[in-house]
PDB file of C-alpha atoms in Angstrom:
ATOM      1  CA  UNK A   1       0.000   0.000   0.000  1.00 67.00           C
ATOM      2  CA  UNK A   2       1.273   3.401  -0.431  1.00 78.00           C
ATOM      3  CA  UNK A   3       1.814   6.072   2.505  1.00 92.00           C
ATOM      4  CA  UNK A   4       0.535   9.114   3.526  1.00 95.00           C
ATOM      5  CA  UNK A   5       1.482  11.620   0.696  1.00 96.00           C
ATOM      6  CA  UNK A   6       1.483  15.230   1.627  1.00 97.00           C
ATOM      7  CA  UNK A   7       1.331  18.170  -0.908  1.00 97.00           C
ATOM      8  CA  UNK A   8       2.877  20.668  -1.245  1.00 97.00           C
ATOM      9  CA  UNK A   9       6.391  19.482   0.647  1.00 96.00           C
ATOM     10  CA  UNK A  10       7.556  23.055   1.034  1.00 96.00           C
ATOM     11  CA  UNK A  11       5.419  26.241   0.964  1.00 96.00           C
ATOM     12  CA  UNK A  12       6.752  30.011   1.505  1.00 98.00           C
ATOM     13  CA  UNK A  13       3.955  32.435   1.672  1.00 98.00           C
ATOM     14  CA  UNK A  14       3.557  36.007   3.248  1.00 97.00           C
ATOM     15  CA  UNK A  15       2.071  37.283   6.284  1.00 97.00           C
ATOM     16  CA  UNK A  16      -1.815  37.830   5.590  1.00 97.00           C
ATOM     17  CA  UNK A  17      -2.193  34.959   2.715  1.00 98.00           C
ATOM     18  CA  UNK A  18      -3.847  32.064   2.859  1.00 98.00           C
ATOM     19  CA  UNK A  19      -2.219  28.351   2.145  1.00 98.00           C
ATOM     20  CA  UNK A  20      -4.484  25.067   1.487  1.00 98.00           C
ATOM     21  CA  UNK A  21      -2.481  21.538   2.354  1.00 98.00           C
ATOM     22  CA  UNK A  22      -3.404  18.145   1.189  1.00 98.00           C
ATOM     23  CA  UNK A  23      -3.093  15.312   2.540  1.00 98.00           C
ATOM     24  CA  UNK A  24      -3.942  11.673   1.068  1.00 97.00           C
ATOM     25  CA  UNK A  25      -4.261   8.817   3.883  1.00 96.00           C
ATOM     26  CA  UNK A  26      -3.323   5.338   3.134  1.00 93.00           C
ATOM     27  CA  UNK A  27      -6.014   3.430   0.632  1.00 92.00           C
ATOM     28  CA  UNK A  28      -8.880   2.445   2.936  1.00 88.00           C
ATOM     29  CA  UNK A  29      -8.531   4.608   6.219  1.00 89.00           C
ATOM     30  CA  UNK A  30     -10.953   7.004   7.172  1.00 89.00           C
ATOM     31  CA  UNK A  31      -9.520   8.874   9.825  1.00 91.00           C
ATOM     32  CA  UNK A  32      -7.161  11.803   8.956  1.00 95.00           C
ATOM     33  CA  UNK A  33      -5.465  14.022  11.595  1.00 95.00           C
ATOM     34  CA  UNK A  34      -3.336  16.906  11.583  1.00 97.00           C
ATOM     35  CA  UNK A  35      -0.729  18.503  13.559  1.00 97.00           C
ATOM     36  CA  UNK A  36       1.305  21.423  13.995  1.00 97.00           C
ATOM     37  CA  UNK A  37       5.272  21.101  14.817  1.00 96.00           C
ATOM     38  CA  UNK A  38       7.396  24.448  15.597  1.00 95.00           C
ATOM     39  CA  UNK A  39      10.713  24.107  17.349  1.00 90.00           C
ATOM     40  CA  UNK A  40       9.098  26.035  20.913  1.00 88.00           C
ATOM     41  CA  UNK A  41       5.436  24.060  20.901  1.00 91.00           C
ATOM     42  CA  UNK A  42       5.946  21.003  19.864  1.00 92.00           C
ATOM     43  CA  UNK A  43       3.616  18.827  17.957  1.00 95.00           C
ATOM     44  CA  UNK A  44      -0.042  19.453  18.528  1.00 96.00           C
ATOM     45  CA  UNK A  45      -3.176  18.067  17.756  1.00 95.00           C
ATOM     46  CA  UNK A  46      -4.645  20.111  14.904  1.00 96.00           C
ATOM     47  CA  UNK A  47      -7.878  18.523  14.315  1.00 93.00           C
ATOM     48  CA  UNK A  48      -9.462  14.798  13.365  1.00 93.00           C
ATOM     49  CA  UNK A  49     -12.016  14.299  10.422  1.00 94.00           C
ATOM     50  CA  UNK A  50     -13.782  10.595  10.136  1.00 91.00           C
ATOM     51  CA  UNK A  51     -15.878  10.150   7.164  1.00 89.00           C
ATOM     52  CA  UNK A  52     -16.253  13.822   6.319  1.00 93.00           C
ATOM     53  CA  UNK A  53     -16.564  14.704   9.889  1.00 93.00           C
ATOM     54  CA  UNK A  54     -14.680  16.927  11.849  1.00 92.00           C
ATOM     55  CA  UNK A  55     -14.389  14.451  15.135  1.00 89.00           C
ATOM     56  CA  UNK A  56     -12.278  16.747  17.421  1.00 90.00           C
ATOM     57  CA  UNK A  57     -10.502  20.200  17.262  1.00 92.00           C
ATOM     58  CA  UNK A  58      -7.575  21.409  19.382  1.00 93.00           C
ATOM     59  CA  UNK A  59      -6.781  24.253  20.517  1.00 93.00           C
ATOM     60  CA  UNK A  60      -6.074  26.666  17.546  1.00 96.00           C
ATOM     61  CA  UNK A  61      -7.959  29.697  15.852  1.00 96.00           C
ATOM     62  CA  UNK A  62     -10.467  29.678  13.748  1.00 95.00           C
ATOM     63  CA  UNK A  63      -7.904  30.701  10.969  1.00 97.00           C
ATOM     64  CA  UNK A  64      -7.382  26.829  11.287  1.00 98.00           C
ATOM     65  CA  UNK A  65     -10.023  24.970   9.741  1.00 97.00           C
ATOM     66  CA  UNK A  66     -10.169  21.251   7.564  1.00 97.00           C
ATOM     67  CA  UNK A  67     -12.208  19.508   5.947  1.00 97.00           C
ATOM     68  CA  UNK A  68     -12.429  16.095   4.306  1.00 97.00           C
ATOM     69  CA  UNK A  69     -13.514  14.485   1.110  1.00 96.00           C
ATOM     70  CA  UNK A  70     -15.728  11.385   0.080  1.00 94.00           C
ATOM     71  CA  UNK A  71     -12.173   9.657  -0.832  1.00 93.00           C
ATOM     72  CA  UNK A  72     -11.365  10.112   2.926  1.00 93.00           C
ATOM     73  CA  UNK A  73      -8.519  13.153   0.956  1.00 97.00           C
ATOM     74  CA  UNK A  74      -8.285  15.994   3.341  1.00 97.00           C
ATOM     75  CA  UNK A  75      -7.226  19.561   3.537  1.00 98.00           C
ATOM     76  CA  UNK A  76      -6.487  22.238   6.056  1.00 98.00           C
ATOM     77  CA  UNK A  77      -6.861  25.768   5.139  1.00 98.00           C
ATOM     78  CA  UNK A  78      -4.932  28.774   7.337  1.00 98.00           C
ATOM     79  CA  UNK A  79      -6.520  32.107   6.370  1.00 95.00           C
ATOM     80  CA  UNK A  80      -4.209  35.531   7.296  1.00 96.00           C
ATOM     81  CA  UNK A  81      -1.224  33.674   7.838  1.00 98.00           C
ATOM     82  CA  UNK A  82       1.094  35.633  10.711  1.00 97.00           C
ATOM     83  CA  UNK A  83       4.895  34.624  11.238  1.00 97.00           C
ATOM     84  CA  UNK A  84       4.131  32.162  14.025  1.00 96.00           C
ATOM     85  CA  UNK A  85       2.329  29.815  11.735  1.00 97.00           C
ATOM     86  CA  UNK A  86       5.262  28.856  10.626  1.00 97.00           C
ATOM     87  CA  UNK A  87       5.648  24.980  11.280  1.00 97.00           C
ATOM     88  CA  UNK A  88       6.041  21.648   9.862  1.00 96.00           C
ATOM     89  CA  UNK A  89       2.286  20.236   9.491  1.00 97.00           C
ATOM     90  CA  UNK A  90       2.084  16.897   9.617  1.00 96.00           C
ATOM     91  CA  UNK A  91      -1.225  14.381   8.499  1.00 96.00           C
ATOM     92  CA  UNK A  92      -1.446  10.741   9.778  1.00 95.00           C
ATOM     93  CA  UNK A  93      -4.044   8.117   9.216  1.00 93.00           C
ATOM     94  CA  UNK A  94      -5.127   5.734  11.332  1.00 88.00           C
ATOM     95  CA  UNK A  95      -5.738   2.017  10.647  1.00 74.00           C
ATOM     96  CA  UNK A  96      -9.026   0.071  11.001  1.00 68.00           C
ATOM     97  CA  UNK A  97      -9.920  -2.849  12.971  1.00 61.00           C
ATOM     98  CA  UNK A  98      -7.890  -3.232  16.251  1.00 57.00           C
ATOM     99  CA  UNK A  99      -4.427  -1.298  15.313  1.00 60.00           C
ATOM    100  CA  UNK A 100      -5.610   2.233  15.085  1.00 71.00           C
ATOM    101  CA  UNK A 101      -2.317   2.582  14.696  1.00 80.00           C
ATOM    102  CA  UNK A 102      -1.058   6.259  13.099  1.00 86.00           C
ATOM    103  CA  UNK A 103       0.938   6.462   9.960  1.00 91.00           C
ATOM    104  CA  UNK A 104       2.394   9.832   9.268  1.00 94.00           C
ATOM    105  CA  UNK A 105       2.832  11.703   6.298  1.00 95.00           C
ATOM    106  CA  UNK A 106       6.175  13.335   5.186  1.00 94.00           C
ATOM    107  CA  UNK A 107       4.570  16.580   6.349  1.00 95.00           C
ATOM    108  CA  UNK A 108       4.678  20.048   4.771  1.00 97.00           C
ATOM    109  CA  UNK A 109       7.353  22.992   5.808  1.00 96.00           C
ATOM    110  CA  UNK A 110       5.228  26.488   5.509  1.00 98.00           C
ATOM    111  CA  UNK A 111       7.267  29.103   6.104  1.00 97.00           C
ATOM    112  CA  UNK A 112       5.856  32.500   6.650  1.00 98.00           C
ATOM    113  CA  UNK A 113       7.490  35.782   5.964  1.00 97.00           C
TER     114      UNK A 113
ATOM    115  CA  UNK B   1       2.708  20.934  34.294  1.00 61.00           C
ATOM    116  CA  UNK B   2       2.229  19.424  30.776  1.00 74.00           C
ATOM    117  CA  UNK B   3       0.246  16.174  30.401  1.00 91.00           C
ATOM    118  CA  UNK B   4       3.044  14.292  28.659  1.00 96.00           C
ATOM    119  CA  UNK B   5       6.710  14.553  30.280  1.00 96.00           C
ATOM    120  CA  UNK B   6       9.922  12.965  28.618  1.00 97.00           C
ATOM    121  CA  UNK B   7      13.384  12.490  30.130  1.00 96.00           C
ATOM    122  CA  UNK B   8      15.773  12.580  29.481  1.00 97.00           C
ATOM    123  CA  UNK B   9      15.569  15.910  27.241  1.00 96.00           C
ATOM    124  CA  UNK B  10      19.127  14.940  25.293  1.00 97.00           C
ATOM    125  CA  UNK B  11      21.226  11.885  25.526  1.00 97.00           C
ATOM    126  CA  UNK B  12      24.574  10.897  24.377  1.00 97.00           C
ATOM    127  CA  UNK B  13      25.399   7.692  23.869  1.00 97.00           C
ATOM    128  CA  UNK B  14      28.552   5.370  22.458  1.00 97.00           C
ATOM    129  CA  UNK B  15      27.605   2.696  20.119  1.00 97.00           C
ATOM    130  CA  UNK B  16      26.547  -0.459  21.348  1.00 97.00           C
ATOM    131  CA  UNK B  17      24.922   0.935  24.823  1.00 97.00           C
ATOM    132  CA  UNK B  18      21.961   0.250  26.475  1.00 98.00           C
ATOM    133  CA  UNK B  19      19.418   3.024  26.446  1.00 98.00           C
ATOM    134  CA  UNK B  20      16.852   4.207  28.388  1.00 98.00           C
ATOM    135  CA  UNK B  21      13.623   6.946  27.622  1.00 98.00           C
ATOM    136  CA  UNK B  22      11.200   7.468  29.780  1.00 98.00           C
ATOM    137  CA  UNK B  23       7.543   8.816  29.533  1.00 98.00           C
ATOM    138  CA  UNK B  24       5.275   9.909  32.423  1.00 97.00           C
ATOM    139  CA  UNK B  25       1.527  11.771  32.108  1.00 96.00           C
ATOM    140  CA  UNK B  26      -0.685  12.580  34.202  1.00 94.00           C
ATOM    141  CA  UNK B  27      -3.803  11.573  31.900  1.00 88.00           C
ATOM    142  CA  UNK B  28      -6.070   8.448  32.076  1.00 89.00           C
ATOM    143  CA  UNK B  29      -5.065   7.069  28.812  1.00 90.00           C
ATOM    144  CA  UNK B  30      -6.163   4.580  25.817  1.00 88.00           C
ATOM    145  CA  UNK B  31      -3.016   3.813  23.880  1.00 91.00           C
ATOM    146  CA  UNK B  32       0.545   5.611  24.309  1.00 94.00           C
ATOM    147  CA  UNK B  33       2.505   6.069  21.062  1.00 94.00           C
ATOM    148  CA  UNK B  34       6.417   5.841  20.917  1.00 97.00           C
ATOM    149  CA  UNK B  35       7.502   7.722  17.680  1.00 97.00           C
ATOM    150  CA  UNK B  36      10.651   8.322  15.933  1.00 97.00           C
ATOM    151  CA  UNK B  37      11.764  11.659  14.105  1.00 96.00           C
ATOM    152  CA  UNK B  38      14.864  11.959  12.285  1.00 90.00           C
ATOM    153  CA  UNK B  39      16.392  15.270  11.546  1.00 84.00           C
ATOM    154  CA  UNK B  40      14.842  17.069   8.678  1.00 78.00           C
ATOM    155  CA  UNK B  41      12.450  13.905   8.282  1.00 73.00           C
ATOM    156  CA  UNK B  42       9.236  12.390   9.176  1.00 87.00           C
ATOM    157  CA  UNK B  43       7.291  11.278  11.714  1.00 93.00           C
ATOM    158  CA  UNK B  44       7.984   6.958  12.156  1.00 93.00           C
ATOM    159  CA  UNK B  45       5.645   5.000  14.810  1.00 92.00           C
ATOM    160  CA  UNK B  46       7.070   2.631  16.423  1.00 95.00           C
ATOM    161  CA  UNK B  47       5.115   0.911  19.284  1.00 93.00           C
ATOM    162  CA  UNK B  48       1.611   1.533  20.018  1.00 92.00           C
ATOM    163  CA  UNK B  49       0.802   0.105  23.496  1.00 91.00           C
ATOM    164  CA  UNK B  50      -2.405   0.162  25.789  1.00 90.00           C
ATOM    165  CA  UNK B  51      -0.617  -2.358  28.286  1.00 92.00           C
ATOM    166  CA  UNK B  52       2.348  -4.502  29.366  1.00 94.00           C
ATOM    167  CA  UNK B  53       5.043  -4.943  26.778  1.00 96.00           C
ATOM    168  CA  UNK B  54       6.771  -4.878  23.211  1.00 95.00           C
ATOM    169  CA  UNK B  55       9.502  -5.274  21.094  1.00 96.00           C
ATOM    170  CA  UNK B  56      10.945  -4.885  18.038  1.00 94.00           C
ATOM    171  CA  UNK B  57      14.269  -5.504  16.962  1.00 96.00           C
ATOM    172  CA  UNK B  58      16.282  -3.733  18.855  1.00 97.00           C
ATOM    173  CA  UNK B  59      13.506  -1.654  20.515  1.00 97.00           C
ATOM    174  CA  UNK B  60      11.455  -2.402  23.210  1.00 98.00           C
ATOM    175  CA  UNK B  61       8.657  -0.420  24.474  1.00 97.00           C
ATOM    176  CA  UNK B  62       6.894  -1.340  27.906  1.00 98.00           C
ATOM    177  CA  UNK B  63       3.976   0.696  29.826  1.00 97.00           C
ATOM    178  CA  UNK B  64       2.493   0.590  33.502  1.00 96.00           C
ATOM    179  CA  UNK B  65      -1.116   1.937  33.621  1.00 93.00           C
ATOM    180  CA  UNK B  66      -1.018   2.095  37.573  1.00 94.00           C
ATOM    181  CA  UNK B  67       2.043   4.032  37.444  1.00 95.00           C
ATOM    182  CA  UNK B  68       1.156   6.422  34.096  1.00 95.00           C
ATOM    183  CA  UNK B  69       4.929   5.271  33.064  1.00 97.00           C
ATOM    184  CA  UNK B  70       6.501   3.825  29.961  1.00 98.00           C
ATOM    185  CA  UNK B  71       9.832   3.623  28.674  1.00 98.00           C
ATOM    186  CA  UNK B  72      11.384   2.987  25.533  1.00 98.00           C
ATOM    187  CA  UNK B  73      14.646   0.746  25.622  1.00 98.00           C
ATOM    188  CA  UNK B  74      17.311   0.863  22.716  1.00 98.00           C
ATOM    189  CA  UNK B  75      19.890  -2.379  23.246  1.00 96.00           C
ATOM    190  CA  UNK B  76      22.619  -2.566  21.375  1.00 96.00           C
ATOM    191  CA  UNK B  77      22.729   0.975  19.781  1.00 97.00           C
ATOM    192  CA  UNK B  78      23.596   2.134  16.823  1.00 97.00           C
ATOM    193  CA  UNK B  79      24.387   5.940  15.449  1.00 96.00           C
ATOM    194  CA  UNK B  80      21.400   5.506  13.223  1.00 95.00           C
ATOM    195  CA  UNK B  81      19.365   5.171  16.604  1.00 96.00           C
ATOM    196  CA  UNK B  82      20.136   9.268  16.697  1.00 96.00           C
ATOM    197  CA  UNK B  83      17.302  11.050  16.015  1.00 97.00           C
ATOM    198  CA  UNK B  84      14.031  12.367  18.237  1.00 97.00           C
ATOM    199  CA  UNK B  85      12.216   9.931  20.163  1.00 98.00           C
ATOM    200  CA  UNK B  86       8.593  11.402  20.953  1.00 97.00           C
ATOM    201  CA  UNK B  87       5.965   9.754  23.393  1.00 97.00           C
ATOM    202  CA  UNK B  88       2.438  10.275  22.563  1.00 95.00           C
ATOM    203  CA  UNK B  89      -0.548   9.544  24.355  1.00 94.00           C
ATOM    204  CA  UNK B  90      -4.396   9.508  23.368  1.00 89.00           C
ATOM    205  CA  UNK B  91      -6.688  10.219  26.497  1.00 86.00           C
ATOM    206  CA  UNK B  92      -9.151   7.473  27.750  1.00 82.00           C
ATOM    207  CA  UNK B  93     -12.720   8.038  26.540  1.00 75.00           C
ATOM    208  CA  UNK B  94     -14.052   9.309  23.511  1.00 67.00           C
ATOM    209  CA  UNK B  95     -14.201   8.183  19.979  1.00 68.00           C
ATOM    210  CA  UNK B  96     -10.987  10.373  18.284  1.00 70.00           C
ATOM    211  CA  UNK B  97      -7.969   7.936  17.497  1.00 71.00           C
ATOM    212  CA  UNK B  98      -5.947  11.155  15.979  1.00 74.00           C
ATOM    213  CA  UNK B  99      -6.311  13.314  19.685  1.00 85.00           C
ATOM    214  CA  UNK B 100      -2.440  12.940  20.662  1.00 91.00           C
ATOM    215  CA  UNK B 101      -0.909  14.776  23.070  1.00 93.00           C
ATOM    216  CA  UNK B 102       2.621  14.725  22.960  1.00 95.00           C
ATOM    217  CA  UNK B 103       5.448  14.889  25.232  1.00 96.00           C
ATOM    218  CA  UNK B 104       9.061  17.541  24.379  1.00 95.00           C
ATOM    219  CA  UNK B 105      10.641  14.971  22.504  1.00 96.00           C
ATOM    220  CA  UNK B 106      14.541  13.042  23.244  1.00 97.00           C
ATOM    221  CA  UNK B 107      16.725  13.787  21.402  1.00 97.00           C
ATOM    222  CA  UNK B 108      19.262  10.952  21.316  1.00 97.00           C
ATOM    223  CA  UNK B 109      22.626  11.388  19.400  1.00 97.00           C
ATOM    224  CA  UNK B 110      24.913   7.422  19.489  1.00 97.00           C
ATOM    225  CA  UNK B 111      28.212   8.131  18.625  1.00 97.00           C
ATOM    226  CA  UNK B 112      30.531   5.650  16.882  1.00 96.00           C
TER     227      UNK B 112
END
């Protein structure tokens, strides 16, 4: 089967753009999550979509928002981008049946200016 | 106090040592991820664990519920070991497999 794929890999935008990333799970999982990574916070939990559904949000502005396609493809969106968004976001899916185990994408580097 | 705490923060080892990385929170808890992160690259899992004990390879990954404690063990390492070690856990409850919290990351640099 093949991975996660994340597009674009590397993104530079300006301060007050928007950026759309996609993410495409592994063939056959529903569940897509994403997550933030800058060197001072971290990783944290972005947001979960099941079957079209957002499932649970964390703790971000509502510049942050996702949503999910009938494929089980999903995007996140970032409207008026400020420096501090700049991070590594990362998708993973998350297996059926008893694993739920995650499988993370290669992520995409937005950088901010 | 975060939920998820890692220590050590950095360790330096010498090839072929026995290492030790341990993982405390303070949440009731349904699984505990260990994850790998090399520099520059992507996000590997490596154990998932909801109780008692695992290995693979090289790596083995155990867990007390009672105590809100794993560890991740690395025998025999190897400088391709270095990278950032990450423990992850997702809260008891609930129906979201993708709500991790994550601890500060190890970062773990095996010298020759």
């Amino acid at each position: 089967k093949a991975g996660v794929t994340q597009t674009p890999r590397y993104l530079i935008k300006t301060r007050g753009q928007q950026v759309t990333l996609s993410c495409s799970p592994i063939s056959g999982h529903r569940s897509v999550s994403w997550y933030q990574q800058t060197p001072g916070q971290g990783l944290q939990f972005l947001f979960e979509y099941f079957s079209e559904t957002q499932r649970n949000k964390g703790n971000f502005p509502g510049r942050f928002s996702g949503r999910q396609f009938s494929n089980s493809r999903s995007e996140m969106n970032v409207s008026t981008l400020e420096l501090g968004d700049s991070a590594l976001y990362l998708c993973a899916s998350t297996g059926t049946g008893l694993s739920y185990e995650q499988y993370f994408g290669p992520g995409t580097r937005l950088t901010v200016t | 106090k975060n939920e998820v705490e890692q220590s050590p923060q950095n360790l330096t080892a010498q090839e072929g040592e026995f290492i030790t990385i341990n993982c405390s929170y303070s949440v009731g808890i349904s699984a505990l991820h260990w994850l790998q992160q090399h520099p520059g690259g992507g996000i590997v899992s490596l154990f998932m664990l909801s109780s008692g004990k695992k290995k693979h390879g090289r790596l083995i990954a155990t867990i007390n519920i009672q105590e809100k404690h794993s560890s991740l063990h690395i025998t025999a390492s190897h400088p391709r070991d270095s990278a950032v070690y990450i423990c992850a856990v997702r809260e008891a409850g609930g129906t979201s497999y993708g709500k991790l919290t994550f601890g500060q990351g190890t970062i773990l640099t095996v010298h020759p």
